[in-house]
Amino acid sequence: MGANGTFTSIGHACFSMKSELEEYMDYDVGEMCNDDWRLAQKLMVHGCDPLPRRRCFTRAPQLYNKPYPINESLWKLPDDKNVRWSQYRCKNFTCLARNSTAKGFFKCTDCFNLTHHESPRWIIHSYQDSNSKMTSDILITEVLNFKPGEIRIGLDFSVGTGTFAARMREHNVTIVSATINLGAPFNEMIALRGLIPLYLTINQRLPFFDNTLDLIHTTRFLDGWIDFVLLDFVLYDFDRVLRPGGLLWIDSFFCLKEELNDYLEAFKILRYKQLKWLVVPKLDKDNSEVFFSAVLEKPPRPFR
């Protein structure tokens, strides 16, 4: 197969971050790696991805306790001793759940509150205004009913703590949760809940083969900040790994009202069948922003 050697893979962006990459690769073989995961993540986020492998031992928590059983771990804050907190503002999960400091990704500051914030998500509607009953929420049961018995495996490309995967697990659907650690230990939290984290940036090609996933879900990440060219690359990569008949679930994408049509056109380029399509105003922004949610079905495409 031509794979009987070691070939280092380095992205072009690494050349513009030469000093950071040299710092990352400055280690002693067979010794402990530096405590430099934030440096590694900085390189990844700026396109120096995948990073070259190293021959040193990664650092771990000093006193790692065995994780909780799966029947407890899904909805219980993990043991604080199982995370290295040195490079976070919060030093325990209780601090993260209280949301008492300016920490974590601003779109996901309540993600660690498993009881009040996370527990109802995707099983009951959350209304911006109880009088108007406007919501961009789509429930899991609604989506699964579009394809009864067909949704088995999928990807959640969001910033979160694995709650979507936990809820889908209740329906016997296996979800891989792709995220990075934006100010808080999102990957550790997902793993300690007994779910599968995938440490992945938006710049990276999805590590799945073509036409293999039943579902891709994304929320709180692909929003109106994203460049249209980058969005194109992301959507075409989503299309690559979704199987024919697979579902793309865009969950509460928000943007400026005047940019909505441009973003909708980006999604329409895929030529997916629209199973559900919602556009509602974002009430906390003086009617200047909107939410967009959709469930889209990938069509079969003939071979050429």
mmCIF file of C-alpha atoms in Angstrom:
data_model
loop_
_atom_site.group_PDB
_atom_site.id
_atom_site.type_symbol
_atom_site.label_atom_id
_atom_site.label_comp_id
_atom_site.label_asym_id
_atom_site.label_seq_id
_atom_site.Cartn_x
_atom_site.Cartn_y
_atom_site.Cartn_z
ATOM 1 C CA MET A 1 0.000 0.000 0.000
ATOM 2 C CA GLY A 2 3.010 2.288 0.053
ATOM 3 C CA ALA A 3 2.571 2.895 3.777
ATOM 4 C CA ASN A 4 5.717 1.232 5.061
ATOM 5 C CA GLY A 5 7.236 4.546 6.098
ATOM 6 C CA THR A 6 6.483 7.593 8.219
ATOM 7 C CA PHE A 7 5.227 10.616 6.318
ATOM 8 C CA THR A 8 4.696 13.828 8.260
ATOM 9 C CA SER A 9 1.580 15.725 7.222
ATOM 10 C CA ILE A 10 1.752 19.498 7.725
ATOM 11 C CA GLY A 11 -0.733 22.027 6.377
ATOM 12 C CA HIS A 12 0.374 25.051 4.364
ATOM 13 C CA ALA A 13 -0.714 27.374 7.187
ATOM 14 C CA CYS A 14 2.098 25.975 9.325
ATOM 15 C CA PHE A 15 4.614 27.954 7.269
ATOM 16 C CA SER A 16 3.042 31.207 8.473
ATOM 17 C CA MET A 17 3.264 29.981 12.092
ATOM 18 C CA LYS A 18 6.851 28.787 11.988
ATOM 19 C CA SER A 19 7.815 29.949 15.484
ATOM 20 C CA GLU A 20 4.716 28.400 17.101
ATOM 21 C CA LEU A 21 5.287 25.112 15.280
ATOM 22 C CA GLU A 22 8.942 25.056 16.314
ATOM 23 C CA GLU A 23 7.892 25.629 19.929
ATOM 24 C CA TYR A 24 5.369 22.797 19.668
ATOM 25 C CA MET A 25 7.992 20.412 18.263
ATOM 26 C CA ASP A 26 10.636 21.349 20.857
ATOM 27 C CA TYR A 27 10.522 18.332 23.191
ATOM 28 C CA ASP A 28 12.657 15.452 24.423
ATOM 29 C CA VAL A 29 11.940 12.059 22.884
ATOM 30 C CA GLY A 30 10.635 9.580 25.442
ATOM 31 C CA GLU A 31 10.031 12.260 28.094
ATOM 32 C CA MET A 32 6.883 14.102 29.168
ATOM 33 C CA CYS A 33 5.382 16.442 26.588
ATOM 34 C CA ASN A 34 5.114 20.107 27.450
ATOM 35 C CA ASP A 35 1.793 21.351 28.827
ATOM 36 C CA ASP A 36 1.040 22.944 25.473
ATOM 37 C CA TRP A 37 -2.396 21.771 24.333
ATOM 38 C CA ARG A 38 -3.505 25.401 23.945
ATOM 39 C CA LEU A 39 -0.579 26.048 21.626
ATOM 40 C CA ALA A 40 -1.539 22.943 19.645
ATOM 41 C CA GLN A 41 -5.143 24.123 19.428
ATOM 42 C CA LYS A 42 -4.024 27.578 18.289
ATOM 43 C CA LEU A 43 -2.066 25.960 15.466
ATOM 44 C CA MET A 44 -5.060 23.813 14.509
ATOM 45 C CA VAL A 45 -7.560 26.679 14.548
ATOM 46 C CA HIS A 46 -5.314 28.748 12.284
ATOM 47 C CA GLY A 47 -5.068 25.966 9.725
ATOM 48 C CA CYS A 48 -1.891 24.168 10.791
ATOM 49 C CA ASP A 49 -3.781 20.923 10.896
ATOM 50 C CA PRO A 50 -3.240 18.016 11.146
ATOM 51 C CA LEU A 51 -0.303 18.546 13.457
ATOM 52 C CA PRO A 52 2.758 16.314 13.185
ATOM 53 C CA ARG A 53 2.901 13.469 15.672
ATOM 54 C CA ARG A 54 5.373 13.539 18.555
ATOM 55 C CA ARG A 55 7.265 10.909 20.538
ATOM 56 C CA CYS A 56 6.627 12.102 24.082
ATOM 57 C CA PHE A 57 4.154 11.166 26.815
ATOM 58 C CA THR A 58 1.094 13.368 27.110
ATOM 59 C CA ARG A 59 0.356 14.870 30.491
ATOM 60 C CA ALA A 60 -2.631 13.572 32.446
ATOM 61 C CA PRO A 61 -4.431 14.468 35.695
ATOM 62 C CA GLN A 62 -2.364 13.493 38.727
ATOM 63 C CA LEU A 63 -5.175 11.560 40.437
ATOM 64 C CA TYR A 64 -7.461 10.118 37.778
ATOM 65 C CA ASN A 65 -10.499 8.401 39.287
ATOM 66 C CA LYS A 66 -12.461 5.772 37.434
ATOM 67 C CA PRO A 67 -15.380 7.316 35.509
ATOM 68 C CA TYR A 68 -18.958 6.907 36.634
ATOM 69 C CA PRO A 69 -21.011 4.022 35.192
ATOM 70 C CA ILE A 70 -22.836 4.931 31.987
ATOM 71 C CA ASN A 71 -26.244 4.942 33.692
ATOM 72 C CA GLU A 72 -24.944 7.755 35.942
ATOM 73 C CA SER A 73 -22.417 9.576 33.791
ATOM 74 C CA LEU A 74 -24.755 10.885 31.082
ATOM 75 C CA TRP A 75 -26.525 13.373 33.370
ATOM 76 C CA LYS A 76 -24.067 13.859 36.222
ATOM 77 C CA LEU A 77 -21.187 16.321 36.414
ATOM 78 C CA PRO A 78 -17.909 14.363 36.170
ATOM 79 C CA ASP A 79 -15.260 14.055 38.848
ATOM 80 C CA ASP A 80 -13.144 17.241 38.879
ATOM 81 C CA LYS A 81 -9.967 15.191 39.383
ATOM 82 C CA ASN A 82 -10.255 13.743 35.884
ATOM 83 C CA VAL A 83 -9.445 17.023 34.110
ATOM 84 C CA ARG A 84 -6.311 19.154 33.996
ATOM 85 C CA TRP A 85 -7.604 22.628 34.910
ATOM 86 C CA SER A 86 -4.384 24.653 34.791
ATOM 87 C CA GLN A 87 -5.255 26.567 31.610
ATOM 88 C CA TYR A 88 -8.923 27.270 32.327
ATOM 89 C CA ARG A 89 -10.486 30.089 34.330
ATOM 90 C CA CYS A 90 -12.818 27.687 36.099
ATOM 91 C CA LYS A 91 -11.080 25.012 38.142
ATOM 92 C CA ASN A 92 -13.991 22.593 38.531
ATOM 93 C CA PHE A 93 -17.236 21.542 36.851
ATOM 94 C CA THR A 94 -19.390 23.209 39.503
ATOM 95 C CA CYS A 95 -17.912 26.572 38.522
ATOM 96 C CA LEU A 96 -18.686 25.858 34.868
ATOM 97 C CA ALA A 97 -22.242 24.766 35.665
ATOM 98 C CA ARG A 98 -22.872 27.916 37.727
ATOM 99 C CA ASN A 99 -21.674 30.103 34.863
ATOM 100 C CA SER A 100 -20.358 32.487 37.507
ATOM 101 C CA THR A 101 -17.284 33.679 35.611
ATOM 102 C CA ALA A 102 -16.631 34.986 32.117
ATOM 103 C CA LYS A 103 -15.334 31.666 30.889
ATOM 104 C CA GLY A 104 -15.962 29.242 28.102
ATOM 105 C CA PHE A 105 -17.302 29.813 24.628
ATOM 106 C CA PHE A 106 -19.834 32.643 24.810
ATOM 107 C CA LYS A 107 -22.460 30.661 22.879
ATOM 108 C CA CYS A 108 -22.175 27.741 25.259
ATOM 109 C CA THR A 109 -21.708 29.212 28.721
ATOM 110 C CA ASP A 110 -24.672 27.202 30.058
ATOM 111 C CA CYS A 111 -23.691 23.911 28.415
ATOM 112 C CA PHE A 112 -22.314 22.501 31.659
ATOM 113 C CA ASN A 113 -25.604 23.025 33.486
ATOM 114 C CA LEU A 114 -26.940 19.546 32.787
ATOM 115 C CA THR A 115 -30.049 19.904 34.927
ATOM 116 C CA HIS A 116 -31.724 23.156 33.962
ATOM 117 C CA HIS A 117 -30.225 24.169 30.633
ATOM 118 C CA GLU A 118 -29.244 20.938 28.910
ATOM 119 C CA SER A 119 -31.829 18.407 30.047
ATOM 120 C CA PRO A 120 -34.855 19.842 28.142
ATOM 121 C CA ARG A 121 -33.006 20.425 24.874
ATOM 122 C CA TRP A 122 -34.362 18.651 21.787
ATOM 123 C CA ILE A 123 -37.194 17.029 23.758
ATOM 124 C CA ILE A 124 -39.353 20.113 24.449
ATOM 125 C CA HIS A 125 -39.604 23.403 22.573
ATOM 126 C CA SER A 126 -37.924 26.497 23.969
ATOM 127 C CA TYR A 127 -39.883 29.631 23.104
ATOM 128 C CA GLN A 128 -38.297 33.063 22.806
ATOM 129 C CA ASP A 129 -41.662 34.590 23.635
ATOM 130 C CA SER A 130 -44.314 32.542 25.415
ATOM 131 C CA ASN A 131 -47.068 34.692 23.918
ATOM 132 C CA SER A 132 -46.087 34.344 20.268
ATOM 133 C CA LYS A 133 -44.846 30.729 20.616
ATOM 134 C CA MET A 134 -42.059 31.462 18.133
ATOM 135 C CA THR A 135 -39.222 28.964 18.143
ATOM 136 C CA SER A 136 -36.470 27.733 15.873
ATOM 137 C CA ASP A 137 -36.320 24.448 17.778
ATOM 138 C CA ILE A 138 -36.854 21.138 16.024
ATOM 139 C CA LEU A 139 -37.302 18.106 18.254
ATOM 140 C CA ILE A 140 -35.409 14.837 17.886
ATOM 141 C CA THR A 141 -38.640 12.874 17.521
ATOM 142 C CA GLU A 142 -39.693 15.090 14.602
ATOM 143 C CA VAL A 143 -36.446 14.438 12.760
ATOM 144 C CA LEU A 144 -36.372 10.695 13.400
ATOM 145 C CA ASN A 145 -39.957 10.411 12.160
ATOM 146 C CA PHE A 146 -38.820 11.633 8.746
ATOM 147 C CA LYS A 147 -36.773 8.423 8.407
ATOM 148 C CA PRO A 148 -38.206 5.791 10.785
ATOM 149 C CA GLY A 149 -35.563 3.205 11.630
ATOM 150 C CA GLU A 150 -33.011 4.628 9.173
ATOM 151 C CA ILE A 151 -31.025 7.014 11.396
ATOM 152 C CA ARG A 152 -28.367 4.945 13.180
ATOM 153 C CA ILE A 153 -25.069 6.872 13.111
ATOM 154 C CA GLY A 154 -24.210 10.526 12.766
ATOM 155 C CA LEU A 155 -22.084 13.547 13.574
ATOM 156 C CA ASP A 156 -22.830 16.537 15.781
ATOM 157 C CA PHE A 157 -20.581 19.397 14.621
ATOM 158 C CA SER A 158 -21.256 21.979 17.308
ATOM 159 C CA VAL A 159 -19.864 23.491 20.468
ATOM 160 C CA GLY A 160 -21.342 21.612 23.387
ATOM 161 C CA THR A 161 -20.948 19.024 26.094
ATOM 162 C CA GLY A 162 -22.499 16.053 24.302
ATOM 163 C CA THR A 163 -26.153 16.503 25.236
ATOM 164 C CA PHE A 164 -27.333 15.994 21.654
ATOM 165 C CA ALA A 165 -25.465 12.673 21.534
ATOM 166 C CA ALA A 166 -26.885 11.715 24.940
ATOM 167 C CA ARG A 167 -30.440 12.360 23.782
ATOM 168 C CA MET A 168 -29.911 10.511 20.498
ATOM 169 C CA ARG A 169 -28.481 7.567 22.447
ATOM 170 C CA GLU A 170 -31.926 7.187 24.029
ATOM 171 C CA HIS A 171 -33.175 6.439 20.496
ATOM 172 C CA ASN A 172 -30.357 3.937 19.785
ATOM 173 C CA VAL A 173 -28.536 6.408 17.534
ATOM 174 C CA THR A 174 -24.745 6.706 17.874
ATOM 175 C CA ILE A 175 -23.498 10.279 17.528
ATOM 176 C CA VAL A 176 -19.881 11.456 17.405
ATOM 177 C CA SER A 177 -19.537 14.968 18.875
ATOM 178 C CA ALA A 178 -16.990 17.174 17.085
ATOM 179 C CA THR A 179 -15.748 20.196 19.010
ATOM 180 C CA ILE A 180 -12.671 21.950 20.328
ATOM 181 C CA ASN A 181 -11.917 23.278 23.809
ATOM 182 C CA LEU A 182 -12.949 26.922 23.501
ATOM 183 C CA GLY A 183 -12.274 28.162 27.029
ATOM 184 C CA ALA A 184 -13.554 25.040 28.767
ATOM 185 C CA PRO A 185 -12.904 21.257 28.720
ATOM 186 C CA PHE A 186 -15.612 20.340 26.215
ATOM 187 C CA ASN A 187 -13.867 17.212 24.921
ATOM 188 C CA GLU A 188 -13.132 15.911 28.406
ATOM 189 C CA MET A 189 -16.727 16.545 29.469
ATOM 190 C CA ILE A 190 -18.124 14.629 26.491
ATOM 191 C CA ALA A 191 -15.820 11.667 27.118
ATOM 192 C CA LEU A 192 -16.498 11.589 30.863
ATOM 193 C CA ARG A 193 -20.223 11.469 30.135
ATOM 194 C CA GLY A 194 -19.545 8.216 28.262
ATOM 195 C CA LEU A 195 -19.897 9.700 24.780
ATOM 196 C CA ILE A 196 -17.490 10.004 21.835
ATOM 197 C CA PRO A 197 -15.637 13.314 21.359
ATOM 198 C CA LEU A 198 -13.919 14.191 18.099
ATOM 199 C CA TYR A 199 -11.280 16.904 18.504
ATOM 200 C CA LEU A 200 -11.745 18.709 15.217
ATOM 201 C CA THR A 201 -11.590 22.244 13.846
ATOM 202 C CA ILE A 202 -13.773 23.721 11.160
ATOM 203 C CA ASN A 203 -10.756 23.841 8.821
ATOM 204 C CA GLN A 204 -10.239 20.094 8.797
ATOM 205 C CA ARG A 205 -11.643 17.566 6.351
ATOM 206 C CA LEU A 206 -14.046 15.263 8.167
ATOM 207 C CA PRO A 207 -12.354 11.932 9.014
ATOM 208 C CA PHE A 208 -15.151 9.792 7.582
ATOM 209 C CA PHE A 209 -15.366 7.945 4.297
ATOM 210 C CA ASP A 210 -17.732 9.089 1.545
ATOM 211 C CA ASN A 211 -21.475 8.373 1.823
ATOM 212 C CA THR A 212 -21.350 6.782 5.276
ATOM 213 C CA LEU A 213 -23.297 8.900 7.808
ATOM 214 C CA ASP A 214 -27.061 8.923 8.288
ATOM 215 C CA LEU A 215 -27.196 12.341 9.966
ATOM 216 C CA ILE A 216 -25.185 15.520 10.462
ATOM 217 C CA HIS A 217 -26.400 18.013 13.059
ATOM 218 C CA THR A 218 -24.887 21.423 13.741
ATOM 219 C CA THR A 219 -25.828 24.198 16.144
ATOM 220 C CA ARG A 220 -24.186 27.227 17.797
ATOM 221 C CA PHE A 221 -21.229 27.071 15.462
ATOM 222 C CA LEU A 222 -22.004 27.659 11.789
ATOM 223 C CA ASP A 223 -23.590 31.076 12.174
ATOM 224 C CA GLY A 224 -23.481 34.488 10.557
ATOM 225 C CA TRP A 225 -19.817 34.964 11.427
ATOM 226 C CA ILE A 226 -18.676 32.412 8.873
ATOM 227 C CA ASP A 227 -17.140 33.411 5.562
ATOM 228 C CA PHE A 228 -19.182 32.251 2.562
ATOM 229 C CA VAL A 229 -16.215 30.490 0.950
ATOM 230 C CA LEU A 230 -15.467 28.594 4.159
ATOM 231 C CA LEU A 231 -19.156 27.728 4.496
ATOM 232 C CA ASP A 232 -19.069 26.300 0.975
ATOM 233 C CA PHE A 233 -16.155 24.023 1.845
ATOM 234 C CA VAL A 234 -17.872 22.893 5.059
ATOM 235 C CA LEU A 235 -21.188 22.136 3.351
ATOM 236 C CA TYR A 236 -19.586 20.228 0.488
ATOM 237 C CA ASP A 237 -17.654 18.158 3.036
ATOM 238 C CA PHE A 238 -20.902 17.481 4.907
ATOM 239 C CA ASP A 239 -22.366 16.352 1.589
ATOM 240 C CA ARG A 240 -19.386 14.086 0.945
ATOM 241 C CA VAL A 241 -19.833 12.039 4.123
ATOM 242 C CA LEU A 242 -23.649 11.964 4.191
ATOM 243 C CA ARG A 243 -25.136 8.922 2.501
ATOM 244 C CA PRO A 244 -27.877 9.323 -0.123
ATOM 245 C CA GLY A 245 -31.077 9.854 1.828
ATOM 246 C CA GLY A 246 -29.094 11.102 4.838
ATOM 247 C CA LEU A 247 -30.248 14.159 6.778
ATOM 248 C CA LEU A 248 -28.525 17.500 7.328
ATOM 249 C CA TRP A 249 -30.017 19.192 10.397
ATOM 250 C CA ILE A 250 -29.215 22.916 10.609
ATOM 251 C CA ASP A 251 -30.214 23.905 14.136
ATOM 252 C CA SER A 252 -30.818 27.575 15.039
ATOM 253 C CA PHE A 253 -28.354 29.141 12.609
ATOM 254 C CA PHE A 254 -28.521 32.892 13.180
ATOM 255 C CA CYS A 255 -27.399 35.858 11.121
ATOM 256 C CA LEU A 256 -28.292 39.450 10.289
ATOM 257 C CA LYS A 257 -31.641 39.754 8.574
ATOM 258 C CA GLU A 258 -30.129 41.446 5.518
ATOM 259 C CA GLU A 259 -27.674 38.545 5.070
ATOM 260 C CA LEU A 260 -30.265 35.786 5.405
ATOM 261 C CA ASN A 261 -30.942 35.298 1.693
ATOM 262 C CA ASP A 262 -27.223 34.977 0.951
ATOM 263 C CA TYR A 263 -26.827 32.260 3.574
ATOM 264 C CA LEU A 264 -29.973 30.459 2.454
ATOM 265 C CA GLU A 265 -28.638 30.377 -1.099
ATOM 266 C CA ALA A 266 -25.472 28.712 0.210
ATOM 267 C CA PHE A 267 -27.577 25.899 1.670
ATOM 268 C CA LYS A 268 -29.790 25.653 -1.414
ATOM 269 C CA ILE A 269 -26.743 24.997 -3.616
ATOM 270 C CA LEU A 270 -26.720 21.465 -2.184
ATOM 271 C CA ARG A 271 -30.122 20.851 -3.862
ATOM 272 C CA TYR A 272 -31.361 18.900 -0.875
ATOM 273 C CA LYS A 273 -35.022 18.130 -0.311
ATOM 274 C CA GLN A 274 -36.507 20.440 2.325
ATOM 275 C CA LEU A 275 -38.231 18.339 4.977
ATOM 276 C CA LYS A 276 -38.515 21.218 7.443
ATOM 277 C CA TRP A 277 -37.634 24.892 7.004
ATOM 278 C CA LEU A 278 -38.039 27.568 9.703
ATOM 279 C CA VAL A 279 -37.086 31.251 9.772
ATOM 280 C CA VAL A 280 -38.009 33.245 12.884
ATOM 281 C CA PRO A 281 -36.838 36.629 14.220
ATOM 282 C CA LYS A 282 -34.258 36.699 17.003
ATOM 283 C CA LEU A 283 -36.137 38.786 19.539
ATOM 284 C CA ASP A 284 -33.197 39.880 21.689
ATOM 285 C CA LYS A 285 -31.599 41.817 18.813
ATOM 286 C CA ASP A 286 -34.280 44.429 17.996
ATOM 287 C CA ASN A 287 -35.467 42.398 15.035
ATOM 288 C CA SER A 288 -32.112 42.829 13.272
ATOM 289 C CA GLU A 289 -31.197 39.130 13.388
ATOM 290 C CA VAL A 290 -33.026 35.937 12.534
ATOM 291 C CA PHE A 291 -32.844 32.235 13.346
ATOM 292 C CA PHE A 292 -32.875 29.650 10.587
ATOM 293 C CA SER A 293 -33.447 25.935 11.162
ATOM 294 C CA ALA A 294 -33.906 23.185 8.616
ATOM 295 C CA VAL A 295 -33.902 19.443 8.077
ATOM 296 C CA LEU A 296 -32.625 18.645 4.593
ATOM 297 C CA GLU A 297 -32.406 15.292 2.815
ATOM 298 C CA LYS A 298 -29.496 14.437 0.546
ATOM 299 C CA PRO A 299 -30.796 13.265 -2.841
ATOM 300 C CA PRO A 300 -29.523 10.196 -4.687
ATOM 301 C CA ARG A 301 -27.058 11.131 -7.401
ATOM 302 C CA PRO A 302 -26.495 8.905 -10.445
ATOM 303 C CA PHE A 303 -23.012 7.645 -11.201
ATOM 304 C CA ARG A 304 -21.329 9.095 -14.256
#
